[in-house]
Amino acid sequence: MKQLIIINGPNLNLLGKREPEMYGNETFEDYLKTLQSKFKDINIDYYQSNIEGELIDKLQDIGFSYDGIILNAAAYTHTSVGIGDAVKAINTPVVEVHISNTFSREEFRHQSYISPHTKGVILGFGLLSYDLAIESFIL
Ligand code: DQA
């Protein structure tokens, strides 16, 4: 069975409560259940942290054994050379996702330290961005 992991960065633990007009009304824990029942033939793990170093530790831990990583590094996308380096260092392919279309938002969100090291980027489709990223590992 394929082994994927979704890794969410800072403030994504507040999905459902945080700026619902931007990020929706659903918690990620609820949405994860939808994903797990939709993709029954794939093992989908989940990890969330608000701490940059913990995200790097997780990428290092699983980045040589899993089949794919779906990474929404949230605000760290735009600031973290360290997370970008970790994505570059590991073997497991990473698909970067964002719930919102970061290119239609403030200019500082147009920069990603992660994208250059990923297999691809999916953004702007709300939580469906995660479905599309999972699909990309099935093709
Ligand atoms: C986000 C976009 C980031 O710019 C922002 O800091 C987030 C969420 C998204 O999923 O749309 O926290 O990654």
PDB file of C-alpha atoms and ligand atoms in Angstrom:
ATOM      1  CA  MET A   1       0.000   0.000   0.000  1.00  0.00           C
ATOM      2  CA  LYS A   2       1.261   3.488  -0.850  1.00  0.00           C
ATOM      3  CA  GLN A   3       2.332   5.482   2.177  1.00  0.00           C
ATOM      4  CA  LEU A   4       1.687   9.225   2.004  1.00  0.00           C
ATOM      5  CA  ILE A   5       1.800  11.906   4.656  1.00  0.00           C
ATOM      6  CA  ILE A   6       0.199  15.307   4.845  1.00  0.00           C
ATOM      7  CA  ILE A   7       2.327  17.796   6.755  1.00  0.00           C
ATOM      8  CA  ASN A   8       0.711  21.063   7.757  1.00  0.00           C
ATOM      9  CA  GLY A   9       2.585  24.063   9.128  1.00  0.00           C
ATOM     10  CA  PRO A  10       1.739  26.909  11.460  1.00  0.00           C
ATOM     11  CA  ASN A  11      -1.812  28.000  12.203  1.00  0.00           C
ATOM     12  CA  LEU A  12      -3.331  25.247  10.080  1.00  0.00           C
ATOM     13  CA  ASN A  13      -4.389  23.602  13.353  1.00  0.00           C
ATOM     14  CA  LEU A  14      -6.926  26.457  13.487  1.00  0.00           C
ATOM     15  CA  LEU A  15      -8.666  25.516  10.232  1.00  0.00           C
ATOM     16  CA  GLY A  16     -12.405  25.863  10.697  1.00  0.00           C
ATOM     17  CA  LYS A  17     -11.950  28.821  13.061  1.00  0.00           C
ATOM     18  CA  ARG A  18      -9.243  30.811  11.288  1.00  0.00           C
ATOM     19  CA  GLU A  19     -10.393  33.349   8.644  1.00  0.00           C
ATOM     20  CA  PRO A  20     -13.187  31.048   7.388  1.00  0.00           C
ATOM     21  CA  GLU A  21     -13.789  33.301   4.365  1.00  0.00           C
ATOM     22  CA  MET A  22     -10.245  32.452   3.252  1.00  0.00           C
ATOM     23  CA  TYR A  23      -9.739  28.924   4.568  1.00  0.00           C
ATOM     24  CA  GLY A  24     -13.269  27.485   4.971  1.00  0.00           C
ATOM     25  CA  ASN A  25     -15.314  26.205   7.916  1.00  0.00           C
ATOM     26  CA  GLU A  26     -14.005  22.679   8.191  1.00  0.00           C
ATOM     27  CA  THR A  27     -11.373  21.435  10.614  1.00  0.00           C
ATOM     28  CA  PHE A  28      -8.502  19.541   9.025  1.00  0.00           C
ATOM     29  CA  GLU A  29      -9.162  16.535  11.281  1.00  0.00           C
ATOM     30  CA  ASP A  30     -12.673  16.259   9.759  1.00  0.00           C
ATOM     31  CA  TYR A  31     -11.359  16.725   6.241  1.00  0.00           C
ATOM     32  CA  LEU A  32      -8.678  14.092   6.828  1.00  0.00           C
ATOM     33  CA  LYS A  33     -11.430  11.547   7.541  1.00  0.00           C
ATOM     34  CA  THR A  34     -13.025  12.444   4.180  1.00  0.00           C
ATOM     35  CA  LEU A  35      -9.668  11.975   2.438  1.00  0.00           C
ATOM     36  CA  GLN A  36      -8.988   8.673   4.180  1.00  0.00           C
ATOM     37  CA  SER A  37     -12.370   7.259   3.191  1.00  0.00           C
ATOM     38  CA  LYS A  38     -12.036   8.600  -0.367  1.00  0.00           C
ATOM     39  CA  PHE A  39      -8.559   7.091  -0.869  1.00  0.00           C
ATOM     40  CA  LYS A  40      -9.006   3.718   0.814  1.00  0.00           C
ATOM     41  CA  ASP A  41      -6.103   2.109  -1.016  1.00  0.00           C
ATOM     42  CA  ILE A  42      -3.563   4.594   0.317  1.00  0.00           C
ATOM     43  CA  ASN A  43      -2.228   5.024   3.823  1.00  0.00           C
ATOM     44  CA  ILE A  44      -2.496   8.727   4.618  1.00  0.00           C
ATOM     45  CA  ASP A  45      -0.703   9.905   7.756  1.00  0.00           C
ATOM     46  CA  TYR A  46      -1.020  13.399   9.124  1.00  0.00           C
ATOM     47  CA  TYR A  47       1.325  15.696  11.038  1.00  0.00           C
ATOM     48  CA  GLN A  48       0.895  19.324  12.040  1.00  0.00           C
ATOM     49  CA  SER A  49       3.273  21.636  13.858  1.00  0.00           C
ATOM     50  CA  ASN A  50       3.570  25.338  14.495  1.00  0.00           C
ATOM     51  CA  ILE A  51       7.318  24.960  14.988  1.00  0.00           C
ATOM     52  CA  GLU A  52       9.770  25.213  12.094  1.00  0.00           C
ATOM     53  CA  GLY A  53      12.351  22.781  13.538  1.00  0.00           C
ATOM     54  CA  GLU A  54       9.684  20.154  14.228  1.00  0.00           C
ATOM     55  CA  LEU A  55       8.570  20.325  10.597  1.00  0.00           C
ATOM     56  CA  ILE A  56      12.187  19.842   9.504  1.00  0.00           C
ATOM     57  CA  ASP A  57      12.594  16.902  11.933  1.00  0.00           C
ATOM     58  CA  LYS A  58       9.459  15.279  10.517  1.00  0.00           C
ATOM     59  CA  LEU A  59      10.608  15.735   6.910  1.00  0.00           C
ATOM     60  CA  GLN A  60      13.956  14.126   7.804  1.00  0.00           C
ATOM     61  CA  ASP A  61      12.256  11.267   9.704  1.00  0.00           C
ATOM     62  CA  ILE A  62       9.934  10.160   6.940  1.00  0.00           C
ATOM     63  CA  GLY A  63      11.651  11.581   3.872  1.00  0.00           C
ATOM     64  CA  PHE A  64      13.625   8.458   3.015  1.00  0.00           C
ATOM     65  CA  SER A  65      10.862   5.888   3.438  1.00  0.00           C
ATOM     66  CA  TYR A  66       7.483   7.304   2.430  1.00  0.00           C
ATOM     67  CA  ASP A  67       6.135   7.318  -1.131  1.00  0.00           C
ATOM     68  CA  GLY A  68       5.017  10.926  -1.050  1.00  0.00           C
ATOM     69  CA  ILE A  69       4.699  14.050   1.075  1.00  0.00           C
ATOM     70  CA  ILE A  70       1.963  16.634   0.725  1.00  0.00           C
ATOM     71  CA  LEU A  71       3.350  19.746   2.364  1.00  0.00           C
ATOM     72  CA  ASN A  72       1.535  22.918   3.289  1.00  0.00           C
ATOM     73  CA  ALA A  73       4.241  24.781   5.167  1.00  0.00           C
ATOM     74  CA  ALA A  74       1.832  27.736   5.532  1.00  0.00           C
ATOM     75  CA  ALA A  75       3.652  30.975   6.457  1.00  0.00           C
ATOM     76  CA  TYR A  76       7.026  29.173   6.565  1.00  0.00           C
ATOM     77  CA  THR A  77       6.678  28.647   2.813  1.00  0.00           C
ATOM     78  CA  HIS A  78       7.575  32.309   2.365  1.00  0.00           C
ATOM     79  CA  THR A  79      10.377  32.512   4.948  1.00  0.00           C
ATOM     80  CA  SER A  80      12.051  29.188   5.624  1.00  0.00           C
ATOM     81  CA  VAL A  81      15.318  28.388   3.876  1.00  0.00           C
ATOM     82  CA  GLY A  82      15.583  25.519   6.383  1.00  0.00           C
ATOM     83  CA  ILE A  83      12.373  23.790   5.272  1.00  0.00           C
ATOM     84  CA  GLY A  84      13.349  24.344   1.624  1.00  0.00           C
ATOM     85  CA  ASP A  85      16.744  22.728   2.322  1.00  0.00           C
ATOM     86  CA  ALA A  86      15.057  19.781   4.077  1.00  0.00           C
ATOM     87  CA  VAL A  87      12.762  19.206   1.084  1.00  0.00           C
ATOM     88  CA  LYS A  88      15.835  19.292  -1.149  1.00  0.00           C
ATOM     89  CA  ALA A  89      17.742  16.884   1.120  1.00  0.00           C
ATOM     90  CA  ILE A  90      15.206  14.046   1.261  1.00  0.00           C
ATOM     91  CA  ASN A  91      14.387  11.397  -1.360  1.00  0.00           C
ATOM     92  CA  THR A  92      10.610  11.256  -1.034  1.00  0.00           C
ATOM     93  CA  PRO A  93       8.878  13.489  -3.582  1.00  0.00           C
ATOM     94  CA  VAL A  94       7.046  16.473  -2.140  1.00  0.00           C
ATOM     95  CA  VAL A  95       3.962  18.171  -3.551  1.00  0.00           C
ATOM     96  CA  GLU A  96       3.479  21.649  -2.120  1.00  0.00           C
ATOM     97  CA  VAL A  97      -0.122  22.668  -1.492  1.00  0.00           C
ATOM     98  CA  HIS A  98      -1.908  25.801  -0.432  1.00  0.00           C
ATOM     99  CA  ILE A  99      -5.573  26.242   0.308  1.00  0.00           C
ATOM    100  CA  SER A 100      -5.656  29.794  -0.998  1.00  0.00           C
ATOM    101  CA  ASN A 101      -4.248  31.161  -4.227  1.00  0.00           C
ATOM    102  CA  THR A 102      -1.151  32.742  -2.760  1.00  0.00           C
ATOM    103  CA  PHE A 103      -0.487  34.601  -6.047  1.00  0.00           C
ATOM    104  CA  SER A 104      -3.732  36.554  -5.698  1.00  0.00           C
ATOM    105  CA  ARG A 105      -2.723  37.700  -2.204  1.00  0.00           C
ATOM    106  CA  GLU A 106      -0.019  39.923  -0.733  1.00  0.00           C
ATOM    107  CA  GLU A 107       3.293  40.042  -2.596  1.00  0.00           C
ATOM    108  CA  PHE A 108       5.237  38.376   0.234  1.00  0.00           C
ATOM    109  CA  ARG A 109       3.136  35.251  -0.346  1.00  0.00           C
ATOM    110  CA  HIS A 110       4.335  35.006  -3.958  1.00  0.00           C
ATOM    111  CA  GLN A 111       7.751  33.797  -2.816  1.00  0.00           C
ATOM    112  CA  SER A 112       8.214  30.108  -1.906  1.00  0.00           C
ATOM    113  CA  TYR A 113      11.456  28.623  -0.580  1.00  0.00           C
ATOM    114  CA  ILE A 114       9.925  25.171  -1.097  1.00  0.00           C
ATOM    115  CA  SER A 115       8.611  25.142  -4.686  1.00  0.00           C
ATOM    116  CA  PRO A 116      12.016  24.819  -6.429  1.00  0.00           C
ATOM    117  CA  HIS A 117      12.587  21.489  -4.671  1.00  0.00           C
ATOM    118  CA  THR A 118       9.137  19.959  -5.179  1.00  0.00           C
ATOM    119  CA  LYS A 119       7.591  17.645  -7.720  1.00  0.00           C
ATOM    120  CA  GLY A 120       4.843  20.219  -8.199  1.00  0.00           C
ATOM    121  CA  VAL A 121       2.615  22.808  -6.581  1.00  0.00           C
ATOM    122  CA  ILE A 122      -1.174  22.848  -6.228  1.00  0.00           C
ATOM    123  CA  LEU A 123      -2.842  25.929  -4.838  1.00  0.00           C
ATOM    124  CA  GLY A 124      -6.052  27.875  -4.706  1.00  0.00           C
ATOM    125  CA  PHE A 125      -8.622  25.069  -4.706  1.00  0.00           C
ATOM    126  CA  GLY A 126      -9.491  25.234  -1.027  1.00  0.00           C
ATOM    127  CA  LEU A 127      -9.175  21.900   0.785  1.00  0.00           C
ATOM    128  CA  LEU A 128      -9.585  20.191  -2.595  1.00  0.00           C
ATOM    129  CA  SER A 129      -5.923  21.148  -3.177  1.00  0.00           C
ATOM    130  CA  TYR A 130      -5.048  18.229  -0.857  1.00  0.00           C
ATOM    131  CA  ASP A 131      -7.216  15.775  -2.887  1.00  0.00           C
ATOM    132  CA  LEU A 132      -5.500  16.877  -6.085  1.00  0.00           C
ATOM    133  CA  ALA A 133      -2.078  16.426  -4.503  1.00  0.00           C
ATOM    134  CA  ILE A 134      -2.988  12.881  -3.429  1.00  0.00           C
ATOM    135  CA  GLU A 135      -4.288  12.170  -6.947  1.00  0.00           C
ATOM    136  CA  SER A 136      -0.922  13.265  -8.319  1.00  0.00           C
ATOM    137  CA  PHE A 137       0.709  10.365  -6.460  1.00  0.00           C
ATOM    138  CA  ILE A 138      -1.754   7.854  -7.936  1.00  0.00           C
ATOM    139  CA  LEU A 139      -1.144   8.755 -11.574  1.00  0.00           C
TER     140      LEU A 139
HETATM  141  C1  DQA B   1      -1.456  28.998   3.143  1.00  0.00           C
HETATM  142  C2  DQA B   1      -1.021  30.320   2.491  1.00  0.00           C
HETATM  143  C3  DQA B   1       0.050  30.997   3.323  1.00  0.00           C
HETATM  144  O1  DQA B   1       0.433  32.222   2.713  1.00  0.00           O
HETATM  145  C4  DQA B   1      -0.467  31.297   4.704  1.00  0.00           C
HETATM  146  O2  DQA B   1       0.552  31.858   5.510  1.00  0.00           O
HETATM  147  C5  DQA B   1      -1.084  30.117   5.374  1.00  0.00           C
HETATM  148  C6  DQA B   1      -1.892  29.196   4.574  1.00  0.00           C
HETATM  149  C7  DQA B   1      -2.620  28.354   2.368  1.00  0.00           C
HETATM  150  O3  DQA B   1      -2.819  27.150   2.552  1.00  0.00           O
HETATM  151  O4  DQA B   1      -3.348  29.035   1.640  1.00  0.00           O
HETATM  152  O5  DQA B   1      -0.996  29.956   6.587  1.00  0.00           O
HETATM  153  O6  DQA B   1      -0.357  28.099   3.089  1.00  0.00           O
END
